[in-house]
Amino acid sequence: MTKKDSLTGFYKENEELWLWDSTPELGMELGFQVESLLHFEQSPYQEISVIDTKGFGRMLVLDGVPQYTTKDGYMYNEMLAHVPLATHPDPQRIAMIGGGDCGPAREAMKYGSLRHIDVVEIDSQVIDVCQKWLTHESFLQRDSRVRVIIRDGYSWIKELSEPYDVLLIDRPDPFGPAAALYSDEFYAHVHKGLSSDGMAVFQSGSPFYNPQLLQDTVSQAKKLFPIVRVYLLTVPCFPGGIWSLTLASKKWDPLEADTRRLQWQDAKYINPDIFRTSFTLPTYVKQLLSDHL
Amino acid sequence: MTKKDSLTGFYKENEELWLWDSTPELGMELGFQVESLLHFEQSPYQEISVIDTKGFGRMLVLDGVPQYTTKDGYMYNEMLAHVPLATHPDPQRIAMIGGGDCGPAREAMKYGSLRHIDVVEIDSQVIDVCQKWLTHESFLQRDSRVRVIIRDGYSWIKELSEPYDVLLIDRPDPFGPAAALYSDEFYAHVHKGLSSDGMAVFQSGSPFYNPQLLQDTVSQAKKLFPIVRVYLLTVPCFPGGIWSLTLASKKWDPLEADTRRLQWQDAKYINPDIFRTSFTLPTYVKQLLSDHL
């Protein structure tokens, strides 16, 4: 393997293959032992690989960064999808930007009120790879409520016509093309794309090593939405574990949600108590948000 | 540096020094970028080093495993010490096994009712190194309530005479001599070493990658204590982040504690809401404890 051909993040050490996920802001690297490299392809946007790992089951990796694992991916997907869908009393039309692994869509479909789910993903090859290697049921084809839109999230949201009740913004970190998903204009488009009692959830980064990202998300959302709530979860394969999501709502407050609506029966992370307590912040997170919330 | 002389876990890569913390059960390695190696000594028990890291501030490392960092060490220390000390209505005599970095003792001393704190540490050199490199105030000498006992925790607890209101069992993972701190006999000695309304908190491992350790802790404690409660926190430098502590109590239930007793004014992690909600478990943790709690 010449250097040019090697996959980002993968290195062989004493006959073992490891994936290294680097977080320079934290001076930290996470290494995952690879049992087998099942699939690799290069899309116009990124390197897509699927591996079986020793500790995290099967893993989707984009440009060397773990995106989803079968052992802990449900944690993020459940918290992203269920919190807004149980907060809104009657979500019918929803959309998600990103989430090509389709985990959040699968959770969303547990809400019987939903009539329509748009999954907006820039890279069709991510969806194909996930369908083949990670999702046994190819429900995207079978469930007539779901429509997959292969498009850049920013250009899609700029041109929305019919509003949504819930938008899930499962954006990657703000590098390259994804930087547009952190601009003031983007938040304005999200606000405009929501119905009069709609809400959005934004991936807002690690409160431990990237507080600025969370602070900016909250500040930008506060300019437009009367209700902005930060909630936390711990995903073991994410650097440092602790992660934030920020819910911005025009009308409904998750702190006053009727958690009997929560469809948590088959869930492995969320339950009514976790729904409520995920909004409780350790003091170091409260302090970094004290001028922002 | 010959191989024999090299420090466990430390490797140089492209002129950068890194500390690698390996978790074989999880097929995971955590790498921490080292800015400088401040101190090293070999004690009869272990390699003790102090480093400045890029992302976690100053770090105490024992045999290559991070023990305490100035950037996230308070999270564990606060949750270990404050939860039992605020649950007990009048803690006067307490002791801790381990905790040579003295962080938990510093938190405990915020409780005005305390008359006596025994810090039991097997390795006097750990205490000396922490006093010199990590703790600016050498309060252990100055506060007459604190007594340091240099002794193996198991042999110490076997021979206790006067009982304690609270015992903090900050034990390392069950390898080598520490395995005794996980035996049924040890739990019996802890129970016997507590006053009639006393309680103990046990380090009980990662619920994500070491569920057996948590299950065993709960099962062993349940045989002796009427009240056993598991609570969680996320420490970014621990593998996977999520960690468990198990409180075993003869009389007082933390779920019914009067959190006005919590001395959280200077704390950076715990506050009254975190105290209460740390006992809320994600479903995957509830499920692994369903036959045990």
Coordinates of C-alpha atoms in Angstrom, one line a residue:
Chain A
M1 CA 0.0 0.0 0.0
T2 CA 1.6 3.3 -1.0
K3 CA 1.0 6.3 1.2
K4 CA -1.3 7.9 -1.3
D5 CA -3.5 4.9 -1.3
S6 CA -3.8 4.4 2.4
L7 CA -7.2 5.0 4.1
T8 CA -7.4 8.0 6.4
G9 CA -7.0 7.0 10.0
F10 CA -6.2 3.3 9.5
Y11 CA -2.8 2.0 10.5
K12 CA -1.3 -1.4 11.0
E13 CA 0.6 -2.2 14.2
N14 CA 2.1 -5.6 14.9
E15 CA -0.2 -7.2 12.4
E16 CA -3.3 -5.6 14.0
L17 CA -5.3 -3.0 12.1
W18 CA -6.4 0.1 14.1
L19 CA -8.5 3.1 13.3
W20 CA -7.2 6.3 14.9
D21 CA -9.6 9.2 15.4
S22 CA -7.7 12.4 16.2
T23 CA -9.1 15.3 18.2
P24 CA -6.3 17.9 18.0
E25 CA -8.2 20.5 20.2
L26 CA -8.1 17.9 23.0
G27 CA -4.6 16.6 22.2
M28 CA -6.3 13.2 22.2
E29 CA -6.5 10.2 19.9
L30 CA -9.0 7.4 20.1
G31 CA -7.9 4.1 18.7
F32 CA -10.3 1.3 17.8
Q33 CA -9.1 -2.2 17.1
V34 CA -10.4 -3.4 13.7
E35 CA -11.3 -7.0 13.3
S36 CA -12.1 -6.7 9.6
L37 CA -12.4 -4.1 7.0
L38 CA -15.6 -5.1 5.3
H39 CA -16.0 -2.4 2.7
F40 CA -14.4 0.7 1.3
E41 CA -15.4 3.1 -1.4
Q42 CA -14.5 6.6 -2.3
S43 CA -17.4 8.9 -3.0
P44 CA -17.2 12.4 -4.6
Y45 CA -17.4 13.7 -1.0
Q46 CA -15.5 11.3 1.3
E47 CA -13.9 8.0 2.0
I48 CA -16.6 5.6 3.2
S49 CA -15.7 2.5 5.1
V50 CA -17.4 -0.2 7.1
I51 CA -15.5 -2.2 9.7
D52 CA -16.1 -4.7 12.3
T53 CA -14.4 -3.5 15.5
K54 CA -13.4 -5.5 18.6
G55 CA -15.3 -3.4 21.1
F56 CA -18.0 -1.4 19.2
G57 CA -19.4 -3.9 16.8
R58 CA -19.8 -2.8 13.2
M59 CA -18.8 0.8 12.5
L60 CA -19.4 3.3 9.7
V61 CA -16.4 5.5 9.2
L62 CA -16.3 8.6 7.0
D63 CA -12.9 10.1 6.2
G64 CA -11.4 8.3 9.2
V65 CA -14.0 9.5 11.7
P66 CA -16.4 7.0 13.4
Q67 CA -20.0 8.0 12.6
Y68 CA -22.1 5.1 13.9
T69 CA -21.5 1.8 15.7
T70 CA -23.9 -1.0 16.3
K71 CA -22.9 -1.0 20.0
D72 CA -23.5 2.7 20.8
G73 CA -25.0 4.4 17.8
Y74 CA -28.5 4.0 19.2
M75 CA -27.7 6.4 22.0
Y76 CA -27.3 9.4 19.7
N77 CA -30.0 8.4 17.3
E78 CA -32.6 8.0 20.0
M79 CA -31.7 11.3 21.8
L80 CA -31.7 13.2 18.5
A81 CA -35.1 11.9 17.3
H82 CA -37.2 11.2 20.4
V83 CA -36.7 14.4 22.4
P84 CA -38.3 16.7 19.8
L85 CA -40.8 14.1 18.6
A86 CA -42.2 13.6 22.1
T87 CA -42.0 17.3 22.8
H88 CA -44.2 18.3 19.8
P89 CA -47.8 17.2 20.6
D90 CA -48.6 16.2 17.0
P91 CA -45.6 16.0 14.7
Q92 CA -46.7 15.2 11.1
R93 CA -44.1 16.5 8.7
I94 CA -40.4 16.2 9.7
A95 CA -37.1 16.3 7.9
M96 CA -33.5 15.5 8.9
I97 CA -30.3 16.9 7.4
G98 CA -27.6 14.3 7.5
G99 CA -28.2 11.0 9.3
G100 CA -27.5 9.0 6.2
D101 CA -27.1 6.0 8.4
C102 CA -30.9 6.2 8.8
G103 CA -30.8 5.5 12.5
P104 CA -32.7 8.7 13.4
A105 CA -35.3 8.1 10.7
R106 CA -35.9 4.6 12.1
E107 CA -36.5 6.1 15.6
A108 CA -38.8 8.8 14.2
M109 CA -41.0 6.3 12.4
K110 CA -42.1 5.0 15.8
Y111 CA -44.4 8.1 16.1
G112 CA -47.7 7.2 14.7
S113 CA -48.7 10.8 13.9
L114 CA -45.9 11.2 11.3
R115 CA -47.1 11.4 7.7
H116 CA -43.9 12.4 6.0
I117 CA -40.2 12.2 6.7
D118 CA -37.6 13.7 4.4
V119 CA -34.0 12.5 4.8
V120 CA -31.7 15.0 3.2
E121 CA -28.2 13.5 2.6
I122 CA -25.5 15.0 0.4
D123 CA -23.9 11.6 -0.4
S124 CA -26.1 8.9 -1.9
Q125 CA -23.2 6.4 -1.5
V126 CA -23.5 6.7 2.4
I127 CA -27.1 5.7 2.2
D128 CA -26.4 2.8 -0.1
V129 CA -23.5 1.6 2.1
C130 CA -25.6 1.8 5.3
Q131 CA -28.5 -0.1 3.6
K132 CA -26.2 -2.8 2.6
W133 CA -23.9 -3.2 5.6
L134 CA -25.7 -1.7 8.6
T135 CA -29.5 -1.7 8.3
H136 CA -31.0 -5.1 7.8
E137 CA -34.4 -3.8 6.9
S138 CA -34.3 -1.4 4.0
F139 CA -37.2 0.5 5.4
L140 CA -36.4 3.6 3.4
Q141 CA -37.8 1.8 0.4
R142 CA -40.6 0.1 2.1
D143 CA -42.1 2.9 4.2
S144 CA -44.0 5.2 1.9
R145 CA -43.7 8.0 4.5
V146 CA -40.0 8.3 3.9
R147 CA -38.4 10.3 1.0
V148 CA -34.7 10.4 0.5
I149 CA -33.4 13.7 -1.0
I150 CA -29.8 13.6 -2.2
R151 CA -28.7 17.1 -1.8
D152 CA -26.5 19.5 0.1
G153 CA -28.5 20.4 3.3
Y154 CA -27.9 24.1 3.0
S155 CA -29.0 24.5 -0.6
W156 CA -32.1 22.3 0.2
I157 CA -33.2 24.3 3.2
K158 CA -32.8 27.7 1.4
E159 CA -35.5 26.6 -1.1
L160 CA -38.1 24.9 1.2
S161 CA -41.7 25.7 0.4
E162 CA -43.9 23.6 2.8
P163 CA -42.9 23.9 6.4
Y164 CA -42.0 21.1 8.8
D165 CA -43.0 20.4 12.4
V166 CA -39.6 19.1 13.4
L167 CA -36.2 19.5 11.8
L168 CA -33.2 17.3 12.9
I169 CA -29.9 18.9 12.1
D170 CA -27.4 16.1 12.4
R171 CA -24.6 18.2 11.0
P172 CA -20.9 17.2 11.0
D173 CA -18.4 19.4 12.7
P174 CA -18.0 22.9 11.0
F175 CA -15.2 22.1 8.5
G176 CA -15.4 22.4 4.7
P177 CA -18.8 22.5 3.2
A178 CA -20.5 21.8 6.6
A179 CA -19.4 25.3 7.8
A180 CA -22.5 26.7 6.1
L181 CA -24.6 24.7 8.5
Y182 CA -23.3 26.9 11.3
S183 CA -24.0 30.3 9.7
D184 CA -26.6 32.8 10.9
E185 CA -28.2 32.5 7.5
F186 CA -28.7 28.8 8.1
Y187 CA -30.4 29.3 11.4
A188 CA -32.7 31.8 9.7
H189 CA -33.6 29.2 7.0
V190 CA -34.3 26.6 9.7
H191 CA -36.6 29.0 11.5
K192 CA -38.4 29.9 8.3
G193 CA -38.6 26.2 7.4
L194 CA -40.6 25.4 10.5
S195 CA -44.3 25.6 11.1
S196 CA -45.6 28.1 13.6
D197 CA -45.2 25.6 16.5
G198 CA -42.2 23.8 15.0
M199 CA -38.8 23.0 16.5
A200 CA -35.3 22.0 15.5
V201 CA -32.6 20.0 17.2
F202 CA -29.0 20.9 16.4
Q203 CA -25.9 18.7 16.9
S204 CA -23.9 21.2 19.1
G205 CA -20.6 19.4 19.9
S206 CA -18.7 18.5 23.0
P207 CA -19.3 20.8 25.9
F208 CA -15.9 19.6 27.3
Y209 CA -13.5 20.3 24.5
N210 CA -15.5 22.5 22.2
P211 CA -17.5 24.9 24.4
Q212 CA -17.4 27.6 21.7
L213 CA -19.5 25.5 19.3
L214 CA -22.2 25.0 21.9
Q215 CA -22.1 28.6 23.0
D216 CA -22.4 29.8 19.4
T217 CA -25.3 27.4 18.7
V218 CA -27.2 28.6 21.7
S219 CA -26.5 32.3 20.9
Q220 CA -27.5 32.0 17.3
A221 CA -30.7 30.0 18.2
K222 CA -31.7 32.5 20.9
K223 CA -31.8 35.3 18.4
L224 CA -34.7 33.5 16.6
F225 CA -36.4 31.1 19.0
P226 CA -38.1 31.9 22.3
I227 CA -37.3 28.4 23.7
V228 CA -33.7 27.1 23.5
R229 CA -32.7 24.1 25.6
V230 CA -29.4 22.2 25.8
Y231 CA -29.4 18.5 26.6
L232 CA -26.6 16.0 27.1
L233 CA -25.8 12.4 26.5
T234 CA -22.8 10.2 26.7
V235 CA -21.7 8.3 23.6
P236 CA -18.7 6.1 24.4
C237 CA -17.1 6.2 20.9
F238 CA -17.1 10.0 20.8
P239 CA -14.0 11.8 22.1
G240 CA -14.5 12.4 25.9
G241 CA -17.9 10.7 25.7
I242 CA -20.1 13.7 26.7
W243 CA -22.0 15.4 23.9
S244 CA -24.6 18.1 23.5
L245 CA -27.8 18.6 21.5
T246 CA -29.6 21.9 21.4
L247 CA -33.4 22.1 20.9
A248 CA -34.8 25.4 19.6
S249 CA -38.5 25.7 19.6
K250 CA -41.2 28.3 18.6
K251 CA -43.8 27.1 21.1
W252 CA -43.4 23.8 22.9
D253 CA -41.0 23.5 25.8
P254 CA -39.4 20.0 26.3
L255 CA -39.2 20.8 30.0
E256 CA -43.0 20.8 30.0
A257 CA -43.5 17.9 27.7
D258 CA -46.0 15.1 28.4
T259 CA -43.5 12.2 28.4
R260 CA -46.4 9.7 28.0
R261 CA -46.0 10.5 24.3
L262 CA -42.4 9.1 24.3
Q263 CA -42.2 6.0 22.2
W264 CA -39.5 4.4 24.3
Q265 CA -40.7 0.8 24.5
D266 CA -38.0 -0.6 22.2
A267 CA -35.4 2.0 23.0
K268 CA -32.1 1.1 24.5
Y269 CA -31.1 4.5 25.9
I270 CA -34.0 6.9 26.3
N271 CA -36.8 6.4 28.8
P272 CA -39.1 9.0 30.4
D273 CA -36.7 9.8 33.2
I274 CA -33.7 10.1 30.8
F275 CA -35.8 12.4 28.7
R276 CA -36.4 14.8 31.6
T277 CA -33.0 14.5 33.3
S278 CA -30.9 15.0 30.1
F279 CA -31.6 18.7 30.4
T280 CA -29.9 18.8 33.8
L281 CA -26.4 20.2 33.3
P282 CA -23.3 19.7 35.4
T283 CA -22.1 23.0 36.8
Y284 CA -19.2 23.4 34.3
V285 CA -21.7 23.2 31.4
K286 CA -24.1 25.6 33.1
Q287 CA -21.2 28.1 33.7
L288 CA -20.2 28.1 30.1
L289 CA -23.8 28.8 29.0
S290 CA -24.5 31.3 31.8
D291 CA -24.2 34.3 29.4
H292 CA -25.9 32.5 26.6
L293 CA -29.1 30.8 27.9
Chain B
M1 CA 16.2 4.8 26.1
T2 CA 16.3 1.0 26.1
K3 CA 13.1 -0.9 26.1
K4 CA 13.6 -2.0 29.7
D5 CA 13.8 1.5 30.9
S6 CA 10.8 3.0 29.1
L7 CA 7.9 4.1 31.0
T8 CA 4.7 2.1 30.7
G9 CA 2.4 3.7 28.2
F10 CA 4.7 6.5 27.0
Y11 CA 5.8 6.5 23.3
K12 CA 7.4 9.1 21.1
E13 CA 6.0 9.7 17.7
N14 CA 7.4 12.2 15.2
E15 CA 9.1 14.0 18.1
E16 CA 5.9 14.2 20.1
L17 CA 5.5 12.3 23.4
W18 CA 2.1 10.5 23.9
L19 CA 0.7 8.5 26.7
W20 CA -1.4 5.5 25.6
D21 CA -4.1 4.1 27.9
S22 CA -5.2 0.7 26.6
T23 CA -8.6 -0.9 27.4
P24 CA -8.3 -4.4 25.8
E25 CA -11.9 -5.4 26.8
L26 CA -13.1 -2.5 24.5
G27 CA -10.4 -2.9 21.8
M28 CA -9.7 0.8 22.5
E29 CA -6.7 2.9 23.2
L30 CA -6.8 6.5 24.4
G31 CA -3.9 8.7 23.5
F32 CA -3.0 11.8 25.4
Q33 CA -0.5 14.3 23.9
V34 CA 2.2 15.1 26.5
E35 CA 3.6 18.6 26.6
S36 CA 6.1 17.8 29.3
L37 CA 7.0 14.9 31.6
L38 CA 7.4 16.8 34.9
H39 CA 8.2 14.0 37.3
F40 CA 8.8 10.3 37.4
E41 CA 9.5 7.9 40.3
Q42 CA 9.3 4.2 40.8
S43 CA 7.7 3.2 44.1
P44 CA 7.6 -0.3 45.6
Y45 CA 4.1 -0.5 44.1
Q46 CA 4.0 1.3 40.8
E47 CA 5.5 3.8 38.3
I48 CA 4.3 7.3 39.3
S49 CA 4.5 10.1 36.8
V50 CA 3.2 13.6 36.5
I51 CA 2.8 15.2 33.1
D52 CA 1.4 18.3 31.5
T53 CA -0.9 17.3 28.7
K54 CA -2.2 19.3 25.8
G55 CA -5.9 18.8 26.5
F56 CA -6.3 17.7 30.1
G57 CA -4.0 19.9 32.0
R58 CA -1.7 18.3 34.6
M59 CA -2.1 14.6 35.0
L60 CA -1.2 12.0 37.6
V61 CA -0.3 8.6 35.9
L62 CA 0.2 5.3 37.7
D63 CA 1.6 2.4 35.7
G64 CA 0.6 4.2 32.5
V65 CA -3.0 4.8 33.5
P66 CA -4.4 8.3 34.0
Q67 CA -5.7 8.7 37.5
Y68 CA -6.4 12.4 37.9
T69 CA -6.3 15.4 35.6
T70 CA -6.7 19.1 36.6
K71 CA -9.2 19.5 33.8
D72 CA -11.6 16.7 34.6
G73 CA -10.5 15.2 37.9
Y74 CA -13.0 17.2 39.9
M75 CA -15.9 15.4 38.3
Y76 CA -15.1 12.1 39.8
N77 CA -13.9 13.5 43.2
E78 CA -17.1 15.6 43.6
M79 CA -19.4 12.8 42.8
L80 CA -17.6 10.3 44.9
A81 CA -17.5 12.5 48.0
H82 CA -20.6 14.7 47.9
V83 CA -23.3 12.2 47.2
P84 CA -22.8 10.1 50.4
L85 CA -21.9 13.2 52.5
A86 CA -25.1 15.0 51.5
T87 CA -27.2 11.8 51.9
H88 CA -26.0 11.2 55.5
P89 CA -27.7 13.8 57.7
D90 CA -24.7 14.1 60.1
P91 CA -21.5 12.5 58.9
Q92 CA -18.8 12.9 61.5
R93 CA -16.2 10.1 61.0
I94 CA -15.4 9.1 57.5
A95 CA -12.6 7.3 55.7
M96 CA -11.5 6.7 52.2
I97 CA -9.5 3.8 50.7
G98 CA -7.4 5.1 47.8
G99 CA -7.7 8.6 46.7
G100 CA -4.1 9.4 47.3
D101 CA -4.5 12.4 45.0
C102 CA -6.5 13.8 47.9
G103 CA -9.2 15.3 45.8
P104 CA -12.1 13.4 47.5
A105 CA -10.7 14.5 50.9
R106 CA -10.7 18.1 49.9
E107 CA -14.3 17.8 48.8
A108 CA -15.3 16.0 52.0
M109 CA -13.8 18.7 54.2
K110 CA -16.5 21.1 53.0
Y111 CA -18.9 19.3 55.3
G112 CA -18.8 21.2 58.6
S113 CA -20.1 18.2 60.6
L114 CA -16.9 16.2 59.9
R115 CA -14.7 15.6 62.9
H116 CA -12.4 13.0 61.4
I117 CA -11.2 11.9 58.0
D118 CA -8.9 8.9 57.5
V119 CA -7.2 8.7 54.1
V120 CA -5.9 5.1 53.6
E121 CA -3.4 4.8 50.8
I122 CA -1.0 2.0 50.2
D123 CA 1.7 4.1 48.5
S124 CA 3.1 7.0 50.5
Q125 CA 4.9 8.2 47.4
V126 CA 1.6 8.8 45.6
I127 CA 0.6 11.2 48.4
D128 CA 4.0 13.0 48.3
V129 CA 4.0 13.4 44.6
C130 CA 0.4 14.8 44.6
Q131 CA 1.3 17.2 47.4
K132 CA 4.2 18.4 45.4
W133 CA 2.8 18.5 41.9
L134 CA -0.9 18.6 42.0
T135 CA -2.2 20.1 45.3
H136 CA -1.2 23.6 46.0
E137 CA -2.4 23.7 49.5
S138 CA -0.9 20.8 51.5
F139 CA -4.1 20.7 53.6
L140 CA -3.4 17.2 54.7
Q141 CA -0.8 18.5 57.1
R142 CA -2.7 21.6 58.0
D143 CA -6.2 20.3 58.7
S144 CA -6.1 18.4 62.0
R145 CA -9.2 16.4 61.1
V146 CA -7.3 14.5 58.5
R147 CA -5.1 11.5 59.2
V148 CA -3.1 9.7 56.5
I149 CA -2.7 6.0 57.0
I150 CA -0.2 4.3 54.8
R151 CA -1.5 0.8 54.5
D152 CA -3.1 -1.7 52.2
G153 CA -6.9 -1.0 52.3
Y154 CA -7.9 -4.6 52.8
S155 CA -5.6 -5.2 55.8
W156 CA -6.7 -1.9 57.3
I157 CA -10.4 -2.5 57.0
K158 CA -10.1 -6.0 58.5
E159 CA -8.8 -4.6 61.7
L160 CA -11.1 -1.6 62.2
S161 CA -12.3 -0.9 65.7
E162 CA -14.3 2.4 65.7
P163 CA -17.0 2.5 63.0
Y164 CA -17.4 5.2 60.4
D165 CA -20.4 7.1 59.1
V166 CA -19.2 7.1 55.5
L167 CA -16.6 5.0 53.7
L168 CA -15.4 6.0 50.2
I169 CA -14.0 3.0 48.3
D170 CA -12.0 4.5 45.5
R171 CA -10.5 1.2 44.5
P172 CA -8.6 0.6 41.3
D173 CA -9.7 -2.1 38.8
P174 CA -9.6 -5.6 40.2
F175 CA -6.1 -6.7 39.1
G176 CA -3.3 -7.7 41.3
P177 CA -3.5 -6.8 45.0
A178 CA -6.7 -4.7 44.4
A179 CA -8.6 -7.9 43.6
A180 CA -9.1 -8.3 47.4
L181 CA -11.2 -5.1 47.4
Y182 CA -13.8 -7.0 45.3
S183 CA -14.2 -10.1 47.4
D184 CA -17.3 -11.0 49.5
E185 CA -15.1 -10.7 52.6
F186 CA -14.2 -7.1 51.7
Y187 CA -17.9 -6.1 51.5
A188 CA -18.5 -7.8 54.8
H189 CA -15.7 -5.8 56.4
V190 CA -17.0 -2.6 54.9
H191 CA -20.4 -3.4 56.3
K192 CA -19.0 -4.1 59.8
G193 CA -16.8 -1.0 59.6
L194 CA -19.9 1.3 59.3
S195 CA -22.0 2.7 62.0
S196 CA -25.6 1.6 62.3
D197 CA -26.8 4.3 59.9
G198 CA -23.6 4.4 57.8
M199 CA -23.0 4.0 54.1
A200 CA -20.3 3.3 51.6
V201 CA -19.6 4.3 48.0
F202 CA -17.8 1.9 45.7
Q203 CA -16.1 2.6 42.4
S204 CA -17.9 0.1 40.2
G205 CA -16.5 0.6 36.7
S206 CA -17.8 1.3 33.2
P207 CA -21.4 0.2 32.6
F208 CA -20.6 0.2 28.9
Y209 CA -17.6 -2.1 28.7
N210 CA -17.4 -3.7 32.1
P211 CA -21.0 -4.5 33.0
Q212 CA -20.0 -7.5 35.0
L213 CA -18.0 -5.4 37.5
L214 CA -21.1 -3.2 38.1
Q215 CA -23.4 -6.2 38.3
D216 CA -21.1 -8.0 40.8
T217 CA -20.8 -4.8 42.9
V218 CA -24.6 -4.5 43.2
S219 CA -25.1 -8.2 43.9
Q220 CA -22.5 -8.3 46.6
A221 CA -23.7 -5.1 48.2
K222 CA -27.4 -6.2 48.1
K223 CA -26.5 -9.3 50.2
L224 CA -25.6 -6.9 53.1
F225 CA -27.2 -3.5 52.6
P226 CA -31.0 -2.7 52.4
I227 CA -30.4 0.3 50.1
V228 CA -28.1 0.0 47.1
R229 CA -28.2 2.7 44.4
V230 CA -26.1 3.1 41.3
Y231 CA -25.3 6.5 39.9
L232 CA -23.5 7.7 36.9
L233 CA -21.2 10.4 35.7
T234 CA -19.1 11.2 32.6
V235 CA -15.4 11.7 33.0
P236 CA -13.8 12.6 29.6
C237 CA -10.4 11.0 30.2
F238 CA -11.9 7.6 31.2
P239 CA -12.4 5.1 28.4
G240 CA -15.9 5.6 26.9
G241 CA -16.5 8.5 29.4
I242 CA -19.5 7.0 31.2
W243 CA -18.7 5.6 34.7
S244 CA -20.6 4.2 37.7
L245 CA -20.5 4.6 41.4
T246 CA -22.5 2.4 43.7
L247 CA -23.8 3.6 47.1
A248 CA -24.7 1.0 49.7
S249 CA -26.5 2.3 52.8
K250 CA -27.8 0.8 56.0
K251 CA -30.5 3.5 56.6
W252 CA -30.4 6.7 54.5
D253 CA -31.6 6.6 50.9
P254 CA -29.9 9.1 48.5
L255 CA -33.2 9.3 46.5
E256 CA -34.8 10.9 49.6
A257 CA -31.9 13.1 50.6
D258 CA -32.4 16.7 51.6
T259 CA -30.1 18.3 48.9
R260 CA -30.0 21.5 50.9
R261 CA -27.2 19.8 52.8
L262 CA -25.2 19.6 49.6
Q263 CA -22.1 21.8 49.8
W264 CA -22.0 22.5 46.1
Q265 CA -21.2 26.3 46.2
D266 CA -17.6 25.9 44.9
A267 CA -18.2 22.7 43.0
K268 CA -17.7 22.5 39.2
Y269 CA -19.7 19.4 38.5
I270 CA -22.2 18.6 41.1
N271 CA -25.3 20.7 42.0
P272 CA -28.6 19.7 43.6
D273 CA -30.1 18.7 40.2
I274 CA -27.1 16.7 39.2
F275 CA -27.2 15.0 42.6
R276 CA -30.8 13.8 42.0
T277 CA -30.6 13.0 38.3
S278 CA -27.3 11.1 38.4
F279 CA -29.4 8.1 39.7
T280 CA -31.4 8.1 36.5
L281 CA -30.1 5.4 34.3
P282 CA -30.2 5.0 30.5
T283 CA -32.2 1.9 29.6
Y284 CA -29.1 -0.2 28.6
V285 CA -27.8 0.3 32.2
K286 CA -31.2 -0.4 33.8
Q287 CA -31.4 -3.6 31.7
L288 CA -28.1 -4.9 32.8
L289 CA -29.1 -4.3 36.4
S290 CA -32.6 -5.6 36.1
D291 CA -31.8 -8.9 37.9
H292 CA -29.5 -7.3 40.4
L293 CA -31.2 -4.2 41.8

